[in-house]
Amino acid sequence: MRPAKGVGLRDQDGFTRIVLIFFLVLFLAACATSLSRARYYLAQAQVRERSFQTAEATALYKRSLMEAERAVKKRPSAQAYLLQGLAEVRLSRWSEASRSFSLAASLGEDKAENWAREVSLYGLALSLEEQGLVESALRLYSVLSERGKFSPVVQAALGRLVDNRLAQLDGVPEKEREKILSKNIEIVGKALDSDPACGYYHYLLAQLLGHQQKYQESFQEAVMARELGLPTLEIHRDNDNYIVFCYRQLRESLTGEAWTEFRQTYRLWIEKWNWPDEETPDWKRR
Amino acid sequence: MKEKKLLSFLRQAREILSDFFPAGSVALLPLLLASLTWAVNRRSEIKSRLLGLKVWLEPETLQNKPAEFILDFFAASPELKTAFASEINSQNLKALRPAFRALYPILGLQDPFLERLFSEELRNHDYRQVVAEFRPRLQQALEEIEAARVRNNFWRTLENLTEGFLSLGWRLLAEDDIREQLKKIIDRV
């Protein structure tokens, strides 16, 4: 009986070990699955964002965030925190994102340290602006848009900077107005030099050139913005309205061959975009 | 799609949603119309769309359009041109800018929620009334939604309604067509 008991105990130990290993494997697999799902949803969200499916993109960022949070709970790792931070940035949850990047950095993810700093500065600038400390906020936006390395923050800061500067144009003497506009065009131009494929920068440039009444250049930038993709459906529609506005302005100002040439180009674009006519974007009710 | 079927669906949806809103709610029908319109192209995220409503309706870029763009917006539409003739002729941007901030998201960007929220005024071409009412009514609607959304099952109910709507075959149509159909019929609900 004894040997039989001994064998039984060994069997039991072995069984416990197998069960433990099985659960460990399951546990690790679950972590890996959460991580890979978080990564997958993040990539899918970016694809949706590029094709103006903003709401779907938001939903996917939220799913990515949920999976990353799950992975963090199960087994905190630099990569899980990094993914969590990336999703939070896309959902404009700046303070949470800064915390996630800091934690990723503390676990050895080098690039996350700078991202954490930039995200936290942007969050601070937003708070300052909300409290009416516009000049201090603008200084931070300016630093981030000129020296930032993390593109979502650079884009957001640049947008806020240009918006705020444009708000100061009203009632400003012509010379000062031109100075503000040129300075902003220079800043956006620099951003475009470093990321020429960013549709949002082209959109901002189109708006600025419109303020200078340079409608042909403004039109070209708006076309590029449309072709490269814009971050939200509303900006996309606003950009289309801007294209129509440029068309109307140029119809008044261009003559002869210049008008004929522009009109031909314009028609080619709207044909590509399936617009029913020159002044009706495809999404507008006929 | 039979008009009768749609009407019956909308009546049912209104009844279900009315549990979440006060009597005489300004937000109920705009919310229903907008959710169904969004559902066609952007099915799953009615919630984020609504939560983002306040943010995107007043983005800074809209406040900072060039004077020419604002004048063009008013002059290009015959109804707006008539309604704001004196301001356009005198290029009175002090009056036109605030009007633009209210009217551009509705007429320029065609937001379905705002279109329904001001449907009465839009039908009567009473654009000045839209401008005068824009902030208080939007605020009221957002407060109603805020109160409704914290109640149990609100989002689930809304999602079920949009799912039910899509299951009637609407996803096969374009947003434009659906918006027109819904607009035609929603007053009878």
Short mmCIF file of C-alpha atoms in Angstrom, two decimals:
data_model
loop_
_atom_site.label_atom_id
_atom_site.label_comp_id
_atom_site.label_asym_id
_atom_site.label_seq_id
_atom_site.Cartn_x
_atom_site.Cartn_y
_atom_site.Cartn_z
CA MET A 1 0.00 0.00 0.00
CA ARG A 2 2.84 2.35 0.93
CA PRO A 3 4.53 2.50 -2.45
CA ALA A 4 1.16 2.99 -3.92
CA LYS A 5 0.64 5.98 -1.57
CA GLY A 6 4.08 7.35 -2.49
CA VAL A 7 3.26 7.14 -6.15
CA GLY A 8 -0.08 8.81 -5.41
CA LEU A 9 1.65 11.75 -3.73
CA ARG A 10 4.11 12.13 -6.59
CA ASP A 11 1.22 11.96 -9.00
CA GLN A 12 -0.56 14.63 -7.03
CA ASP A 13 2.55 16.86 -7.04
CA GLY A 14 2.95 16.30 -10.73
CA PHE A 15 -0.66 17.06 -11.36
CA THR A 16 -0.47 20.27 -9.30
CA ARG A 17 2.62 21.30 -11.24
CA ILE A 18 0.92 20.60 -14.56
CA VAL A 19 -2.13 22.55 -13.48
CA LEU A 20 0.08 25.43 -12.35
CA ILE A 21 2.03 25.40 -15.60
CA PHE A 22 -1.22 25.22 -17.53
CA PHE A 23 -2.60 28.26 -15.71
CA LEU A 24 0.70 30.10 -16.10
CA VAL A 25 0.65 29.45 -19.83
CA LEU A 26 -2.98 30.55 -19.95
CA PHE A 27 -2.15 33.65 -17.95
CA LEU A 28 0.79 34.57 -20.19
CA ALA A 29 -1.26 33.83 -23.28
CA ALA A 30 -4.05 36.08 -21.98
CA CYS A 31 -1.55 38.89 -21.40
CA ALA A 32 -0.08 38.43 -24.84
CA THR A 33 -3.58 38.29 -26.33
CA SER A 34 -4.63 41.50 -24.61
CA LEU A 35 -1.46 43.18 -25.80
CA SER A 36 -1.77 41.98 -29.35
CA ARG A 37 -5.46 42.91 -29.38
CA ALA A 38 -4.60 46.38 -28.09
CA ARG A 39 -2.01 46.71 -30.85
CA TYR A 40 -4.44 45.41 -33.47
CA TYR A 41 -7.25 47.81 -32.46
CA LEU A 42 -4.81 50.73 -32.40
CA ALA A 43 -3.66 49.97 -35.94
CA GLN A 44 -7.26 49.53 -37.12
CA ALA A 45 -8.26 52.83 -35.51
CA GLN A 46 -5.48 54.63 -37.37
CA VAL A 47 -6.66 53.15 -40.65
CA ARG A 48 -10.25 54.32 -39.93
CA GLU A 49 -9.03 57.75 -38.93
CA ARG A 50 -7.25 58.17 -42.23
CA SER A 51 -10.48 57.46 -44.12
CA PHE A 52 -12.54 59.96 -42.06
CA GLN A 53 -14.38 57.25 -40.16
CA THR A 54 -13.85 59.23 -37.00
CA ALA A 55 -16.48 57.59 -34.85
CA GLU A 56 -15.33 54.08 -35.72
CA ALA A 57 -11.76 55.17 -35.04
CA THR A 58 -12.80 56.48 -31.61
CA ALA A 59 -14.56 53.22 -30.84
CA LEU A 60 -11.45 51.25 -31.83
CA TYR A 61 -9.18 53.49 -29.74
CA LYS A 62 -11.46 52.79 -26.78
CA ARG A 63 -11.25 49.06 -27.40
CA SER A 64 -7.49 49.31 -27.71
CA LEU A 65 -7.40 51.21 -24.42
CA MET A 66 -9.54 48.57 -22.71
CA GLU A 67 -7.25 45.78 -23.90
CA ALA A 68 -4.13 47.69 -22.87
CA GLU A 69 -5.63 48.34 -19.43
CA ARG A 70 -6.43 44.64 -19.14
CA ALA A 71 -2.84 43.76 -20.06
CA VAL A 72 -1.53 46.26 -17.50
CA LYS A 73 -3.72 44.76 -14.78
CA LYS A 74 -2.56 41.25 -15.56
CA ARG A 75 1.11 41.97 -16.04
CA PRO A 76 2.36 45.58 -16.08
CA SER A 77 4.93 46.04 -18.84
CA ALA A 78 6.50 48.96 -20.69
CA GLN A 79 4.73 47.98 -23.88
CA ALA A 80 1.32 47.71 -22.25
CA TYR A 81 1.68 51.16 -20.70
CA LEU A 82 2.93 52.55 -24.01
CA LEU A 83 -0.12 51.21 -25.87
CA GLN A 84 -2.39 52.52 -23.12
CA GLY A 85 -0.78 55.97 -23.43
CA LEU A 86 -1.10 55.99 -27.23
CA ALA A 87 -4.81 55.19 -27.07
CA GLU A 88 -5.33 57.82 -24.37
CA VAL A 89 -3.60 60.47 -26.51
CA ARG A 90 -5.91 59.68 -29.41
CA LEU A 91 -8.89 60.01 -27.07
CA SER A 92 -7.53 63.36 -25.82
CA ARG A 93 -7.09 62.03 -22.28
CA TRP A 94 -3.90 63.99 -21.81
CA SER A 95 -3.22 63.61 -18.09
CA GLU A 96 -3.86 59.84 -18.15
CA ALA A 97 -1.62 59.53 -21.21
CA SER A 98 1.19 61.40 -19.50
CA ARG A 99 0.96 59.03 -16.52
CA SER A 100 0.96 55.94 -18.76
CA PHE A 101 4.02 57.12 -20.70
CA SER A 102 5.84 57.90 -17.43
CA LEU A 103 5.14 54.37 -16.21
CA ALA A 104 6.30 52.95 -19.56
CA ALA A 105 9.49 55.00 -19.22
CA SER A 106 10.04 53.74 -15.67
CA LEU A 107 9.84 50.19 -17.01
CA GLY A 108 12.51 50.86 -19.61
CA GLU A 109 10.72 52.33 -22.65
CA ASP A 110 13.14 55.17 -23.49
CA LYS A 111 11.05 57.15 -25.98
CA ALA A 112 8.11 57.25 -23.57
CA GLU A 113 9.89 59.67 -21.25
CA ASN A 114 9.90 62.48 -23.83
CA TRP A 115 6.36 61.68 -24.89
CA ALA A 116 5.22 61.90 -21.26
CA ARG A 117 6.85 65.32 -20.93
CA GLU A 118 5.28 66.64 -24.14
CA VAL A 119 1.82 65.30 -23.35
CA SER A 120 1.95 66.76 -19.86
CA LEU A 121 3.05 70.16 -21.23
CA TYR A 122 0.18 70.13 -23.70
CA GLY A 123 -2.28 69.29 -20.91
CA LEU A 124 -0.87 72.17 -18.89
CA ALA A 125 -1.24 74.56 -21.85
CA LEU A 126 -4.88 73.55 -22.26
CA SER A 127 -5.54 74.22 -18.57
CA LEU A 128 -3.84 77.61 -18.77
CA GLU A 129 -5.94 78.52 -21.79
CA GLU A 130 -9.12 77.46 -19.99
CA GLN A 131 -8.18 79.66 -17.06
CA GLY A 132 -7.76 82.64 -19.41
CA LEU A 133 -3.94 82.67 -19.27
CA VAL A 134 -3.79 82.70 -23.06
CA GLU A 135 -0.29 84.14 -23.52
CA SER A 136 1.31 81.53 -21.25
CA ALA A 137 -0.64 78.80 -23.07
CA LEU A 138 0.50 80.17 -26.43
CA ARG A 139 4.14 80.08 -25.36
CA LEU A 140 3.78 76.39 -24.52
CA TYR A 141 1.91 75.62 -27.76
CA SER A 142 4.65 77.42 -29.67
CA VAL A 143 7.45 75.46 -27.97
CA LEU A 144 5.63 72.16 -28.53
CA SER A 145 4.80 72.84 -32.17
CA GLU A 146 8.34 73.94 -32.98
CA ARG A 147 10.38 71.53 -30.88
CA GLY A 148 8.04 68.67 -30.09
CA LYS A 149 8.82 65.18 -31.34
CA PHE A 150 5.57 63.36 -30.60
CA SER A 151 3.41 64.02 -33.67
CA PRO A 152 -0.11 63.90 -32.07
CA VAL A 153 0.98 66.56 -29.57
CA VAL A 154 2.77 68.64 -32.19
CA GLN A 155 -0.35 68.60 -34.40
CA ALA A 156 -2.72 69.48 -31.57
CA ALA A 157 -0.44 72.25 -30.26
CA LEU A 158 -0.01 73.73 -33.72
CA GLY A 159 -3.78 73.76 -34.25
CA ARG A 160 -4.35 75.57 -30.94
CA LEU A 161 -1.54 78.02 -31.68
CA VAL A 162 -2.85 78.96 -35.13
CA ASP A 163 -6.45 79.20 -33.85
CA ASN A 164 -5.47 81.52 -31.06
CA ARG A 165 -3.27 83.68 -33.27
CA LEU A 166 -6.05 83.99 -35.84
CA ALA A 167 -8.44 85.06 -33.07
CA GLN A 168 -6.12 88.02 -32.46
CA LEU A 169 -6.46 89.30 -36.05
CA ASP A 170 -9.71 91.18 -35.49
CA GLY A 171 -9.21 94.90 -35.22
CA VAL A 172 -5.44 94.65 -35.65
CA PRO A 173 -3.78 97.17 -38.07
CA GLU A 174 -2.97 95.75 -41.51
CA LYS A 175 0.80 95.69 -40.98
CA GLU A 176 0.51 93.84 -37.68
CA ARG A 177 -2.03 91.47 -39.22
CA GLU A 178 0.37 90.54 -42.03
CA LYS A 179 3.11 89.97 -39.49
CA ILE A 180 0.95 87.57 -37.45
CA LEU A 181 -0.13 85.70 -40.57
CA SER A 182 3.42 85.42 -41.96
CA LYS A 183 4.72 84.17 -38.64
CA ASN A 184 1.99 81.50 -38.52
CA ILE A 185 2.58 80.47 -42.12
CA GLU A 186 6.26 80.07 -41.27
CA ILE A 187 5.45 77.85 -38.26
CA VAL A 188 3.04 75.67 -40.25
CA GLY A 189 5.56 75.57 -43.11
CA LYS A 190 8.21 74.21 -40.76
CA ALA A 191 5.80 71.57 -39.51
CA LEU A 192 5.08 70.61 -43.11
CA ASP A 193 8.79 70.34 -43.85
CA SER A 194 9.09 67.71 -41.15
CA ASP A 195 5.81 65.95 -42.01
CA PRO A 196 4.72 66.83 -45.58
CA ALA A 197 2.09 64.07 -45.64
CA CYS A 198 0.05 65.48 -42.75
CA GLY A 199 -3.30 66.59 -44.22
CA TYR A 200 -4.13 68.68 -41.15
CA TYR A 201 -1.06 70.91 -41.67
CA HIS A 202 -2.13 71.53 -45.27
CA TYR A 203 -5.62 72.38 -43.97
CA LEU A 204 -4.17 74.92 -41.53
CA LEU A 205 -2.00 76.42 -44.26
CA ALA A 206 -5.01 76.69 -46.58
CA GLN A 207 -6.88 78.61 -43.89
CA LEU A 208 -3.96 80.96 -43.29
CA LEU A 209 -3.41 81.63 -46.99
CA GLY A 210 -7.14 82.36 -47.26
CA HIS A 211 -6.70 85.09 -44.68
CA GLN A 212 -4.04 86.58 -46.97
CA GLN A 213 -6.46 86.27 -49.91
CA LYS A 214 -4.00 84.02 -51.77
CA TYR A 215 -6.80 81.86 -53.07
CA GLN A 216 -4.92 79.85 -55.68
CA GLU A 217 -2.34 78.71 -53.14
CA SER A 218 -5.03 78.24 -50.53
CA PHE A 219 -6.98 76.04 -52.96
CA GLN A 220 -3.90 73.92 -53.68
CA GLU A 221 -3.28 73.37 -49.96
CA ALA A 222 -6.94 72.50 -49.34
CA VAL A 223 -6.80 69.97 -52.19
CA MET A 224 -3.69 68.40 -50.69
CA ALA A 225 -5.36 68.31 -47.28
CA ARG A 226 -8.33 66.48 -48.78
CA GLU A 227 -6.15 64.04 -50.64
CA LEU A 228 -3.96 63.28 -47.62
CA GLY A 229 -6.83 62.94 -45.17
CA LEU A 230 -8.09 65.01 -42.25
CA PRO A 231 -8.61 64.07 -38.62
CA THR A 232 -12.38 64.59 -38.32
CA LEU A 233 -15.44 64.56 -40.53
CA GLU A 234 -16.20 68.17 -39.59
CA ILE A 235 -12.76 69.41 -40.61
CA HIS A 236 -13.13 67.42 -43.82
CA ARG A 237 -16.43 69.15 -44.57
CA ASP A 238 -15.05 72.53 -43.58
CA ASN A 239 -12.12 71.95 -45.93
CA ASP A 240 -14.54 71.12 -48.78
CA ASN A 241 -16.42 74.35 -48.09
CA TYR A 242 -13.10 76.15 -48.27
CA ILE A 243 -12.36 74.62 -51.66
CA VAL A 244 -15.73 75.89 -52.94
CA PHE A 245 -15.04 79.30 -51.40
CA CYS A 246 -11.67 79.52 -53.20
CA TYR A 247 -13.38 78.54 -56.46
CA ARG A 248 -15.92 81.36 -56.08
CA GLN A 249 -13.26 83.92 -55.19
CA LEU A 250 -11.10 82.91 -58.15
CA ARG A 251 -14.11 83.01 -60.48
CA GLU A 252 -14.38 86.71 -59.59
CA SER A 253 -10.71 87.54 -59.81
CA LEU A 254 -9.21 85.41 -62.59
CA THR A 255 -9.74 86.23 -66.26
CA GLY A 256 -8.96 84.78 -69.69
CA GLU A 257 -6.52 81.95 -69.91
CA ALA A 258 -5.75 81.89 -66.19
CA TRP A 259 -9.43 81.27 -65.39
CA THR A 260 -9.82 78.66 -68.14
CA GLU A 261 -6.78 76.82 -66.88
CA PHE A 262 -7.90 76.93 -63.25
CA ARG A 263 -11.41 75.85 -64.16
CA GLN A 264 -10.10 72.85 -66.07
CA THR A 265 -7.98 71.77 -63.11
CA TYR A 266 -10.90 72.31 -60.74
CA ARG A 267 -13.19 70.19 -62.88
CA LEU A 268 -10.70 67.35 -62.91
CA TRP A 269 -10.58 67.35 -59.12
CA ILE A 270 -14.32 67.50 -58.57
CA GLU A 271 -14.78 64.73 -61.11
CA LYS A 272 -12.36 62.62 -59.08
CA TRP A 273 -14.27 63.42 -55.89
CA ASN A 274 -17.69 62.76 -57.49
CA TRP A 275 -19.08 66.19 -56.78
CA PRO A 276 -22.30 66.83 -58.69
CA ASP A 277 -21.18 70.35 -59.62
CA GLU A 278 -18.52 72.97 -58.87
CA GLU A 279 -20.21 74.29 -55.75
CA THR A 280 -21.66 71.13 -54.23
CA PRO A 281 -19.44 68.66 -52.36
CA ASP A 282 -20.57 65.04 -52.53
CA TRP A 283 -21.89 65.02 -48.93
CA LYS A 284 -24.07 68.11 -49.38
CA ARG A 285 -27.74 67.64 -49.90
CA ARG A 286 -28.76 68.26 -53.42
CA MET B 1 -38.95 51.21 -47.58
CA LYS B 2 -42.62 51.80 -46.89
CA GLU B 3 -43.39 55.16 -45.32
CA LYS B 4 -45.88 53.51 -42.98
CA LYS B 5 -43.28 51.11 -41.66
CA LEU B 6 -40.83 53.93 -41.00
CA LEU B 7 -43.49 56.03 -39.31
CA SER B 8 -44.43 53.17 -37.05
CA PHE B 9 -40.76 52.57 -36.19
CA LEU B 10 -40.22 56.25 -35.37
CA ARG B 11 -43.33 56.39 -33.19
CA GLN B 12 -42.18 53.38 -31.26
CA ALA B 13 -38.67 54.78 -30.91
CA ARG B 14 -40.01 58.08 -29.65
CA GLU B 15 -42.13 56.32 -27.07
CA ILE B 16 -39.18 54.27 -25.84
CA LEU B 17 -36.89 57.28 -25.62
CA SER B 18 -39.51 59.47 -23.94
CA ASP B 19 -38.86 57.51 -20.73
CA PHE B 20 -35.47 59.19 -20.55
CA PHE B 21 -36.51 62.77 -21.31
CA PRO B 22 -38.80 65.33 -19.68
CA ALA B 23 -42.16 66.20 -21.25
CA GLY B 24 -41.75 68.75 -24.04
CA SER B 25 -38.08 67.84 -24.43
CA VAL B 26 -36.14 69.80 -27.06
CA ALA B 27 -33.47 67.11 -27.36
CA LEU B 28 -35.51 63.94 -27.93
CA LEU B 29 -36.30 64.22 -31.64
CA PRO B 30 -32.94 65.76 -32.64
CA LEU B 31 -31.22 62.95 -30.78
CA LEU B 32 -33.34 60.31 -32.48
CA LEU B 33 -32.88 61.82 -35.94
CA ALA B 34 -29.15 62.33 -35.50
CA SER B 35 -28.59 58.85 -34.09
CA LEU B 36 -30.38 57.20 -36.99
CA THR B 37 -28.53 59.32 -39.56
CA TRP B 38 -25.15 58.64 -37.97
CA ALA B 39 -25.99 54.99 -37.59
CA VAL B 40 -26.09 54.53 -41.34
CA ASN B 41 -22.45 55.44 -41.85
CA ARG B 42 -20.99 55.17 -38.42
CA ARG B 43 -22.89 52.44 -36.72
CA SER B 44 -21.22 51.67 -33.47
CA GLU B 45 -20.31 54.93 -31.91
CA ILE B 46 -23.43 56.95 -31.32
CA LYS B 47 -22.22 57.41 -27.78
CA SER B 48 -18.88 59.02 -28.58
CA ARG B 49 -20.53 61.10 -31.24
CA LEU B 50 -23.00 62.52 -28.77
CA LEU B 51 -20.45 63.00 -26.05
CA GLY B 52 -18.30 64.85 -28.55
CA LEU B 53 -21.19 67.01 -29.72
CA LYS B 54 -20.39 69.93 -27.48
CA VAL B 55 -16.72 69.87 -28.38
CA TRP B 56 -16.93 69.94 -32.12
CA LEU B 57 -19.84 72.31 -32.51
CA GLU B 58 -17.72 75.23 -31.53
CA PRO B 59 -14.20 74.48 -32.70
CA GLU B 60 -11.88 77.48 -32.74
CA THR B 61 -11.24 77.36 -36.47
CA LEU B 62 -14.87 78.25 -37.12
CA GLN B 63 -14.53 81.39 -35.06
CA ASN B 64 -11.55 82.51 -37.02
CA LYS B 65 -12.60 82.34 -40.62
CA PRO B 66 -11.61 85.24 -42.89
CA ALA B 67 -14.21 87.98 -43.35
CA GLU B 68 -14.52 87.04 -47.03
CA PHE B 69 -15.44 83.46 -46.15
CA ILE B 70 -18.17 84.65 -43.80
CA LEU B 71 -19.54 87.10 -46.35
CA ASP B 72 -19.46 84.40 -49.02
CA PHE B 73 -21.33 81.98 -46.73
CA PHE B 74 -24.19 84.48 -46.34
CA ALA B 75 -24.17 85.73 -49.93
CA ALA B 76 -24.09 82.28 -51.54
CA SER B 77 -27.40 81.19 -50.04
CA PRO B 78 -30.44 83.05 -51.42
CA GLU B 79 -32.33 82.68 -48.12
CA LEU B 80 -29.48 83.92 -45.99
CA LYS B 81 -28.84 86.71 -48.45
CA THR B 82 -32.40 87.91 -47.99
CA ALA B 83 -32.43 87.44 -44.23
CA PHE B 84 -29.17 89.31 -43.64
CA ALA B 85 -29.32 91.73 -46.60
CA SER B 86 -28.53 94.88 -44.63
CA GLU B 87 -25.57 93.32 -42.77
CA ILE B 88 -24.16 91.86 -46.00
CA ASN B 89 -24.49 95.14 -47.87
CA SER B 90 -22.80 97.10 -45.10
CA GLN B 91 -20.32 94.24 -44.52
CA ASN B 92 -21.22 94.40 -40.85
CA LEU B 93 -19.01 91.63 -39.53
CA LYS B 94 -19.75 92.47 -35.93
CA ALA B 95 -23.27 91.22 -36.53
CA LEU B 96 -22.41 88.53 -39.09
CA ARG B 97 -19.70 86.72 -37.09
CA PRO B 98 -21.96 85.59 -34.22
CA ALA B 99 -24.66 84.67 -36.73
CA PHE B 100 -22.08 82.65 -38.67
CA ARG B 101 -21.05 80.71 -35.53
CA ALA B 102 -24.63 79.56 -35.10
CA LEU B 103 -25.57 79.00 -38.73
CA TYR B 104 -22.39 77.49 -40.18
CA PRO B 105 -22.55 74.17 -38.25
CA ILE B 106 -26.20 73.80 -39.32
CA LEU B 107 -26.18 74.99 -42.92
CA GLY B 108 -22.48 74.75 -43.75
CA LEU B 109 -21.58 71.46 -42.08
CA GLN B 110 -25.11 70.02 -42.03
CA ASP B 111 -25.12 68.57 -38.56
CA PRO B 112 -28.27 66.42 -38.26
CA PHE B 113 -28.73 67.06 -34.55
CA LEU B 114 -28.70 70.84 -34.95
CA GLU B 115 -30.83 70.66 -38.07
CA ARG B 116 -33.58 68.98 -36.10
CA LEU B 117 -33.09 71.17 -33.04
CA PHE B 118 -33.89 74.21 -35.16
CA SER B 119 -36.12 72.54 -37.72
CA GLU B 120 -39.07 74.82 -37.08
CA GLU B 121 -37.02 77.98 -37.66
CA LEU B 122 -35.26 76.48 -40.67
CA ARG B 123 -38.56 75.51 -42.24
CA ASN B 124 -39.76 79.10 -41.84
CA HIS B 125 -36.40 80.52 -42.97
CA ASP B 126 -36.28 82.34 -39.66
CA TYR B 127 -32.51 82.44 -39.42
CA ARG B 128 -32.37 85.33 -37.01
CA GLN B 129 -34.39 83.27 -34.56
CA VAL B 130 -31.87 80.41 -34.94
CA VAL B 131 -29.07 82.81 -34.04
CA ALA B 132 -30.98 84.24 -31.07
CA GLU B 133 -31.95 80.80 -29.76
CA PHE B 134 -28.76 78.93 -30.63
CA ARG B 135 -26.90 78.98 -27.31
CA PRO B 136 -29.80 78.63 -24.85
CA ARG B 137 -31.51 75.86 -26.81
CA LEU B 138 -28.31 73.93 -27.43
CA GLN B 139 -27.46 74.26 -23.76
CA GLN B 140 -30.89 72.96 -22.80
CA ALA B 141 -30.61 70.03 -25.20
CA LEU B 142 -27.15 69.12 -23.90
CA GLU B 143 -28.38 69.28 -20.31
CA GLU B 144 -31.28 66.99 -21.17
CA ILE B 145 -28.93 64.49 -22.80
CA GLU B 146 -26.56 64.75 -19.85
CA ALA B 147 -29.43 63.91 -17.48
CA ALA B 148 -30.63 61.05 -19.70
CA ARG B 149 -27.24 59.48 -20.30
CA VAL B 150 -26.54 58.79 -16.62
CA ARG B 151 -29.71 56.73 -16.35
CA ASN B 152 -29.52 52.98 -16.58
CA ASN B 153 -29.85 51.49 -20.06
CA PHE B 154 -29.92 54.80 -21.93
CA TRP B 155 -27.07 53.96 -24.29
CA ARG B 156 -28.21 50.36 -24.64
CA THR B 157 -31.70 51.57 -25.56
CA LEU B 158 -30.33 54.01 -28.11
CA GLU B 159 -28.06 51.40 -29.63
CA ASN B 160 -30.92 48.92 -29.81
CA LEU B 161 -33.02 51.50 -31.61
CA THR B 162 -30.33 52.21 -34.19
CA GLU B 163 -29.75 48.49 -34.65
CA GLY B 164 -33.49 48.04 -35.16
CA PHE B 165 -33.48 50.87 -37.68
CA LEU B 166 -30.59 49.39 -39.63
CA SER B 167 -32.20 45.98 -39.64
CA LEU B 168 -35.05 47.52 -41.64
CA GLY B 169 -32.62 47.80 -44.54
CA TRP B 170 -31.55 51.46 -44.28
CA ARG B 171 -27.85 50.80 -44.40
CA LEU B 172 -28.20 50.22 -48.12
CA LEU B 173 -29.09 53.87 -48.70
CA ALA B 174 -26.86 56.95 -48.66
CA GLU B 175 -26.90 59.34 -45.71
CA ASP B 176 -28.43 62.08 -47.89
CA ASP B 177 -31.44 59.97 -48.84
CA ILE B 178 -32.05 58.82 -45.31
CA ARG B 179 -31.82 62.30 -43.93
CA GLU B 180 -34.39 63.49 -46.44
CA GLN B 181 -36.77 60.61 -45.70
CA LEU B 182 -36.48 61.09 -41.97
CA LYS B 183 -36.96 64.83 -42.20
CA LYS B 184 -40.07 64.37 -44.27
CA ILE B 185 -41.64 62.02 -41.84
CA ILE B 186 -40.44 62.90 -38.36
CA ASP B 187 -42.92 65.73 -37.85
CA ARG B 188 -45.73 63.21 -38.06
CA VAL B 189 -44.32 61.17 -35.20
#
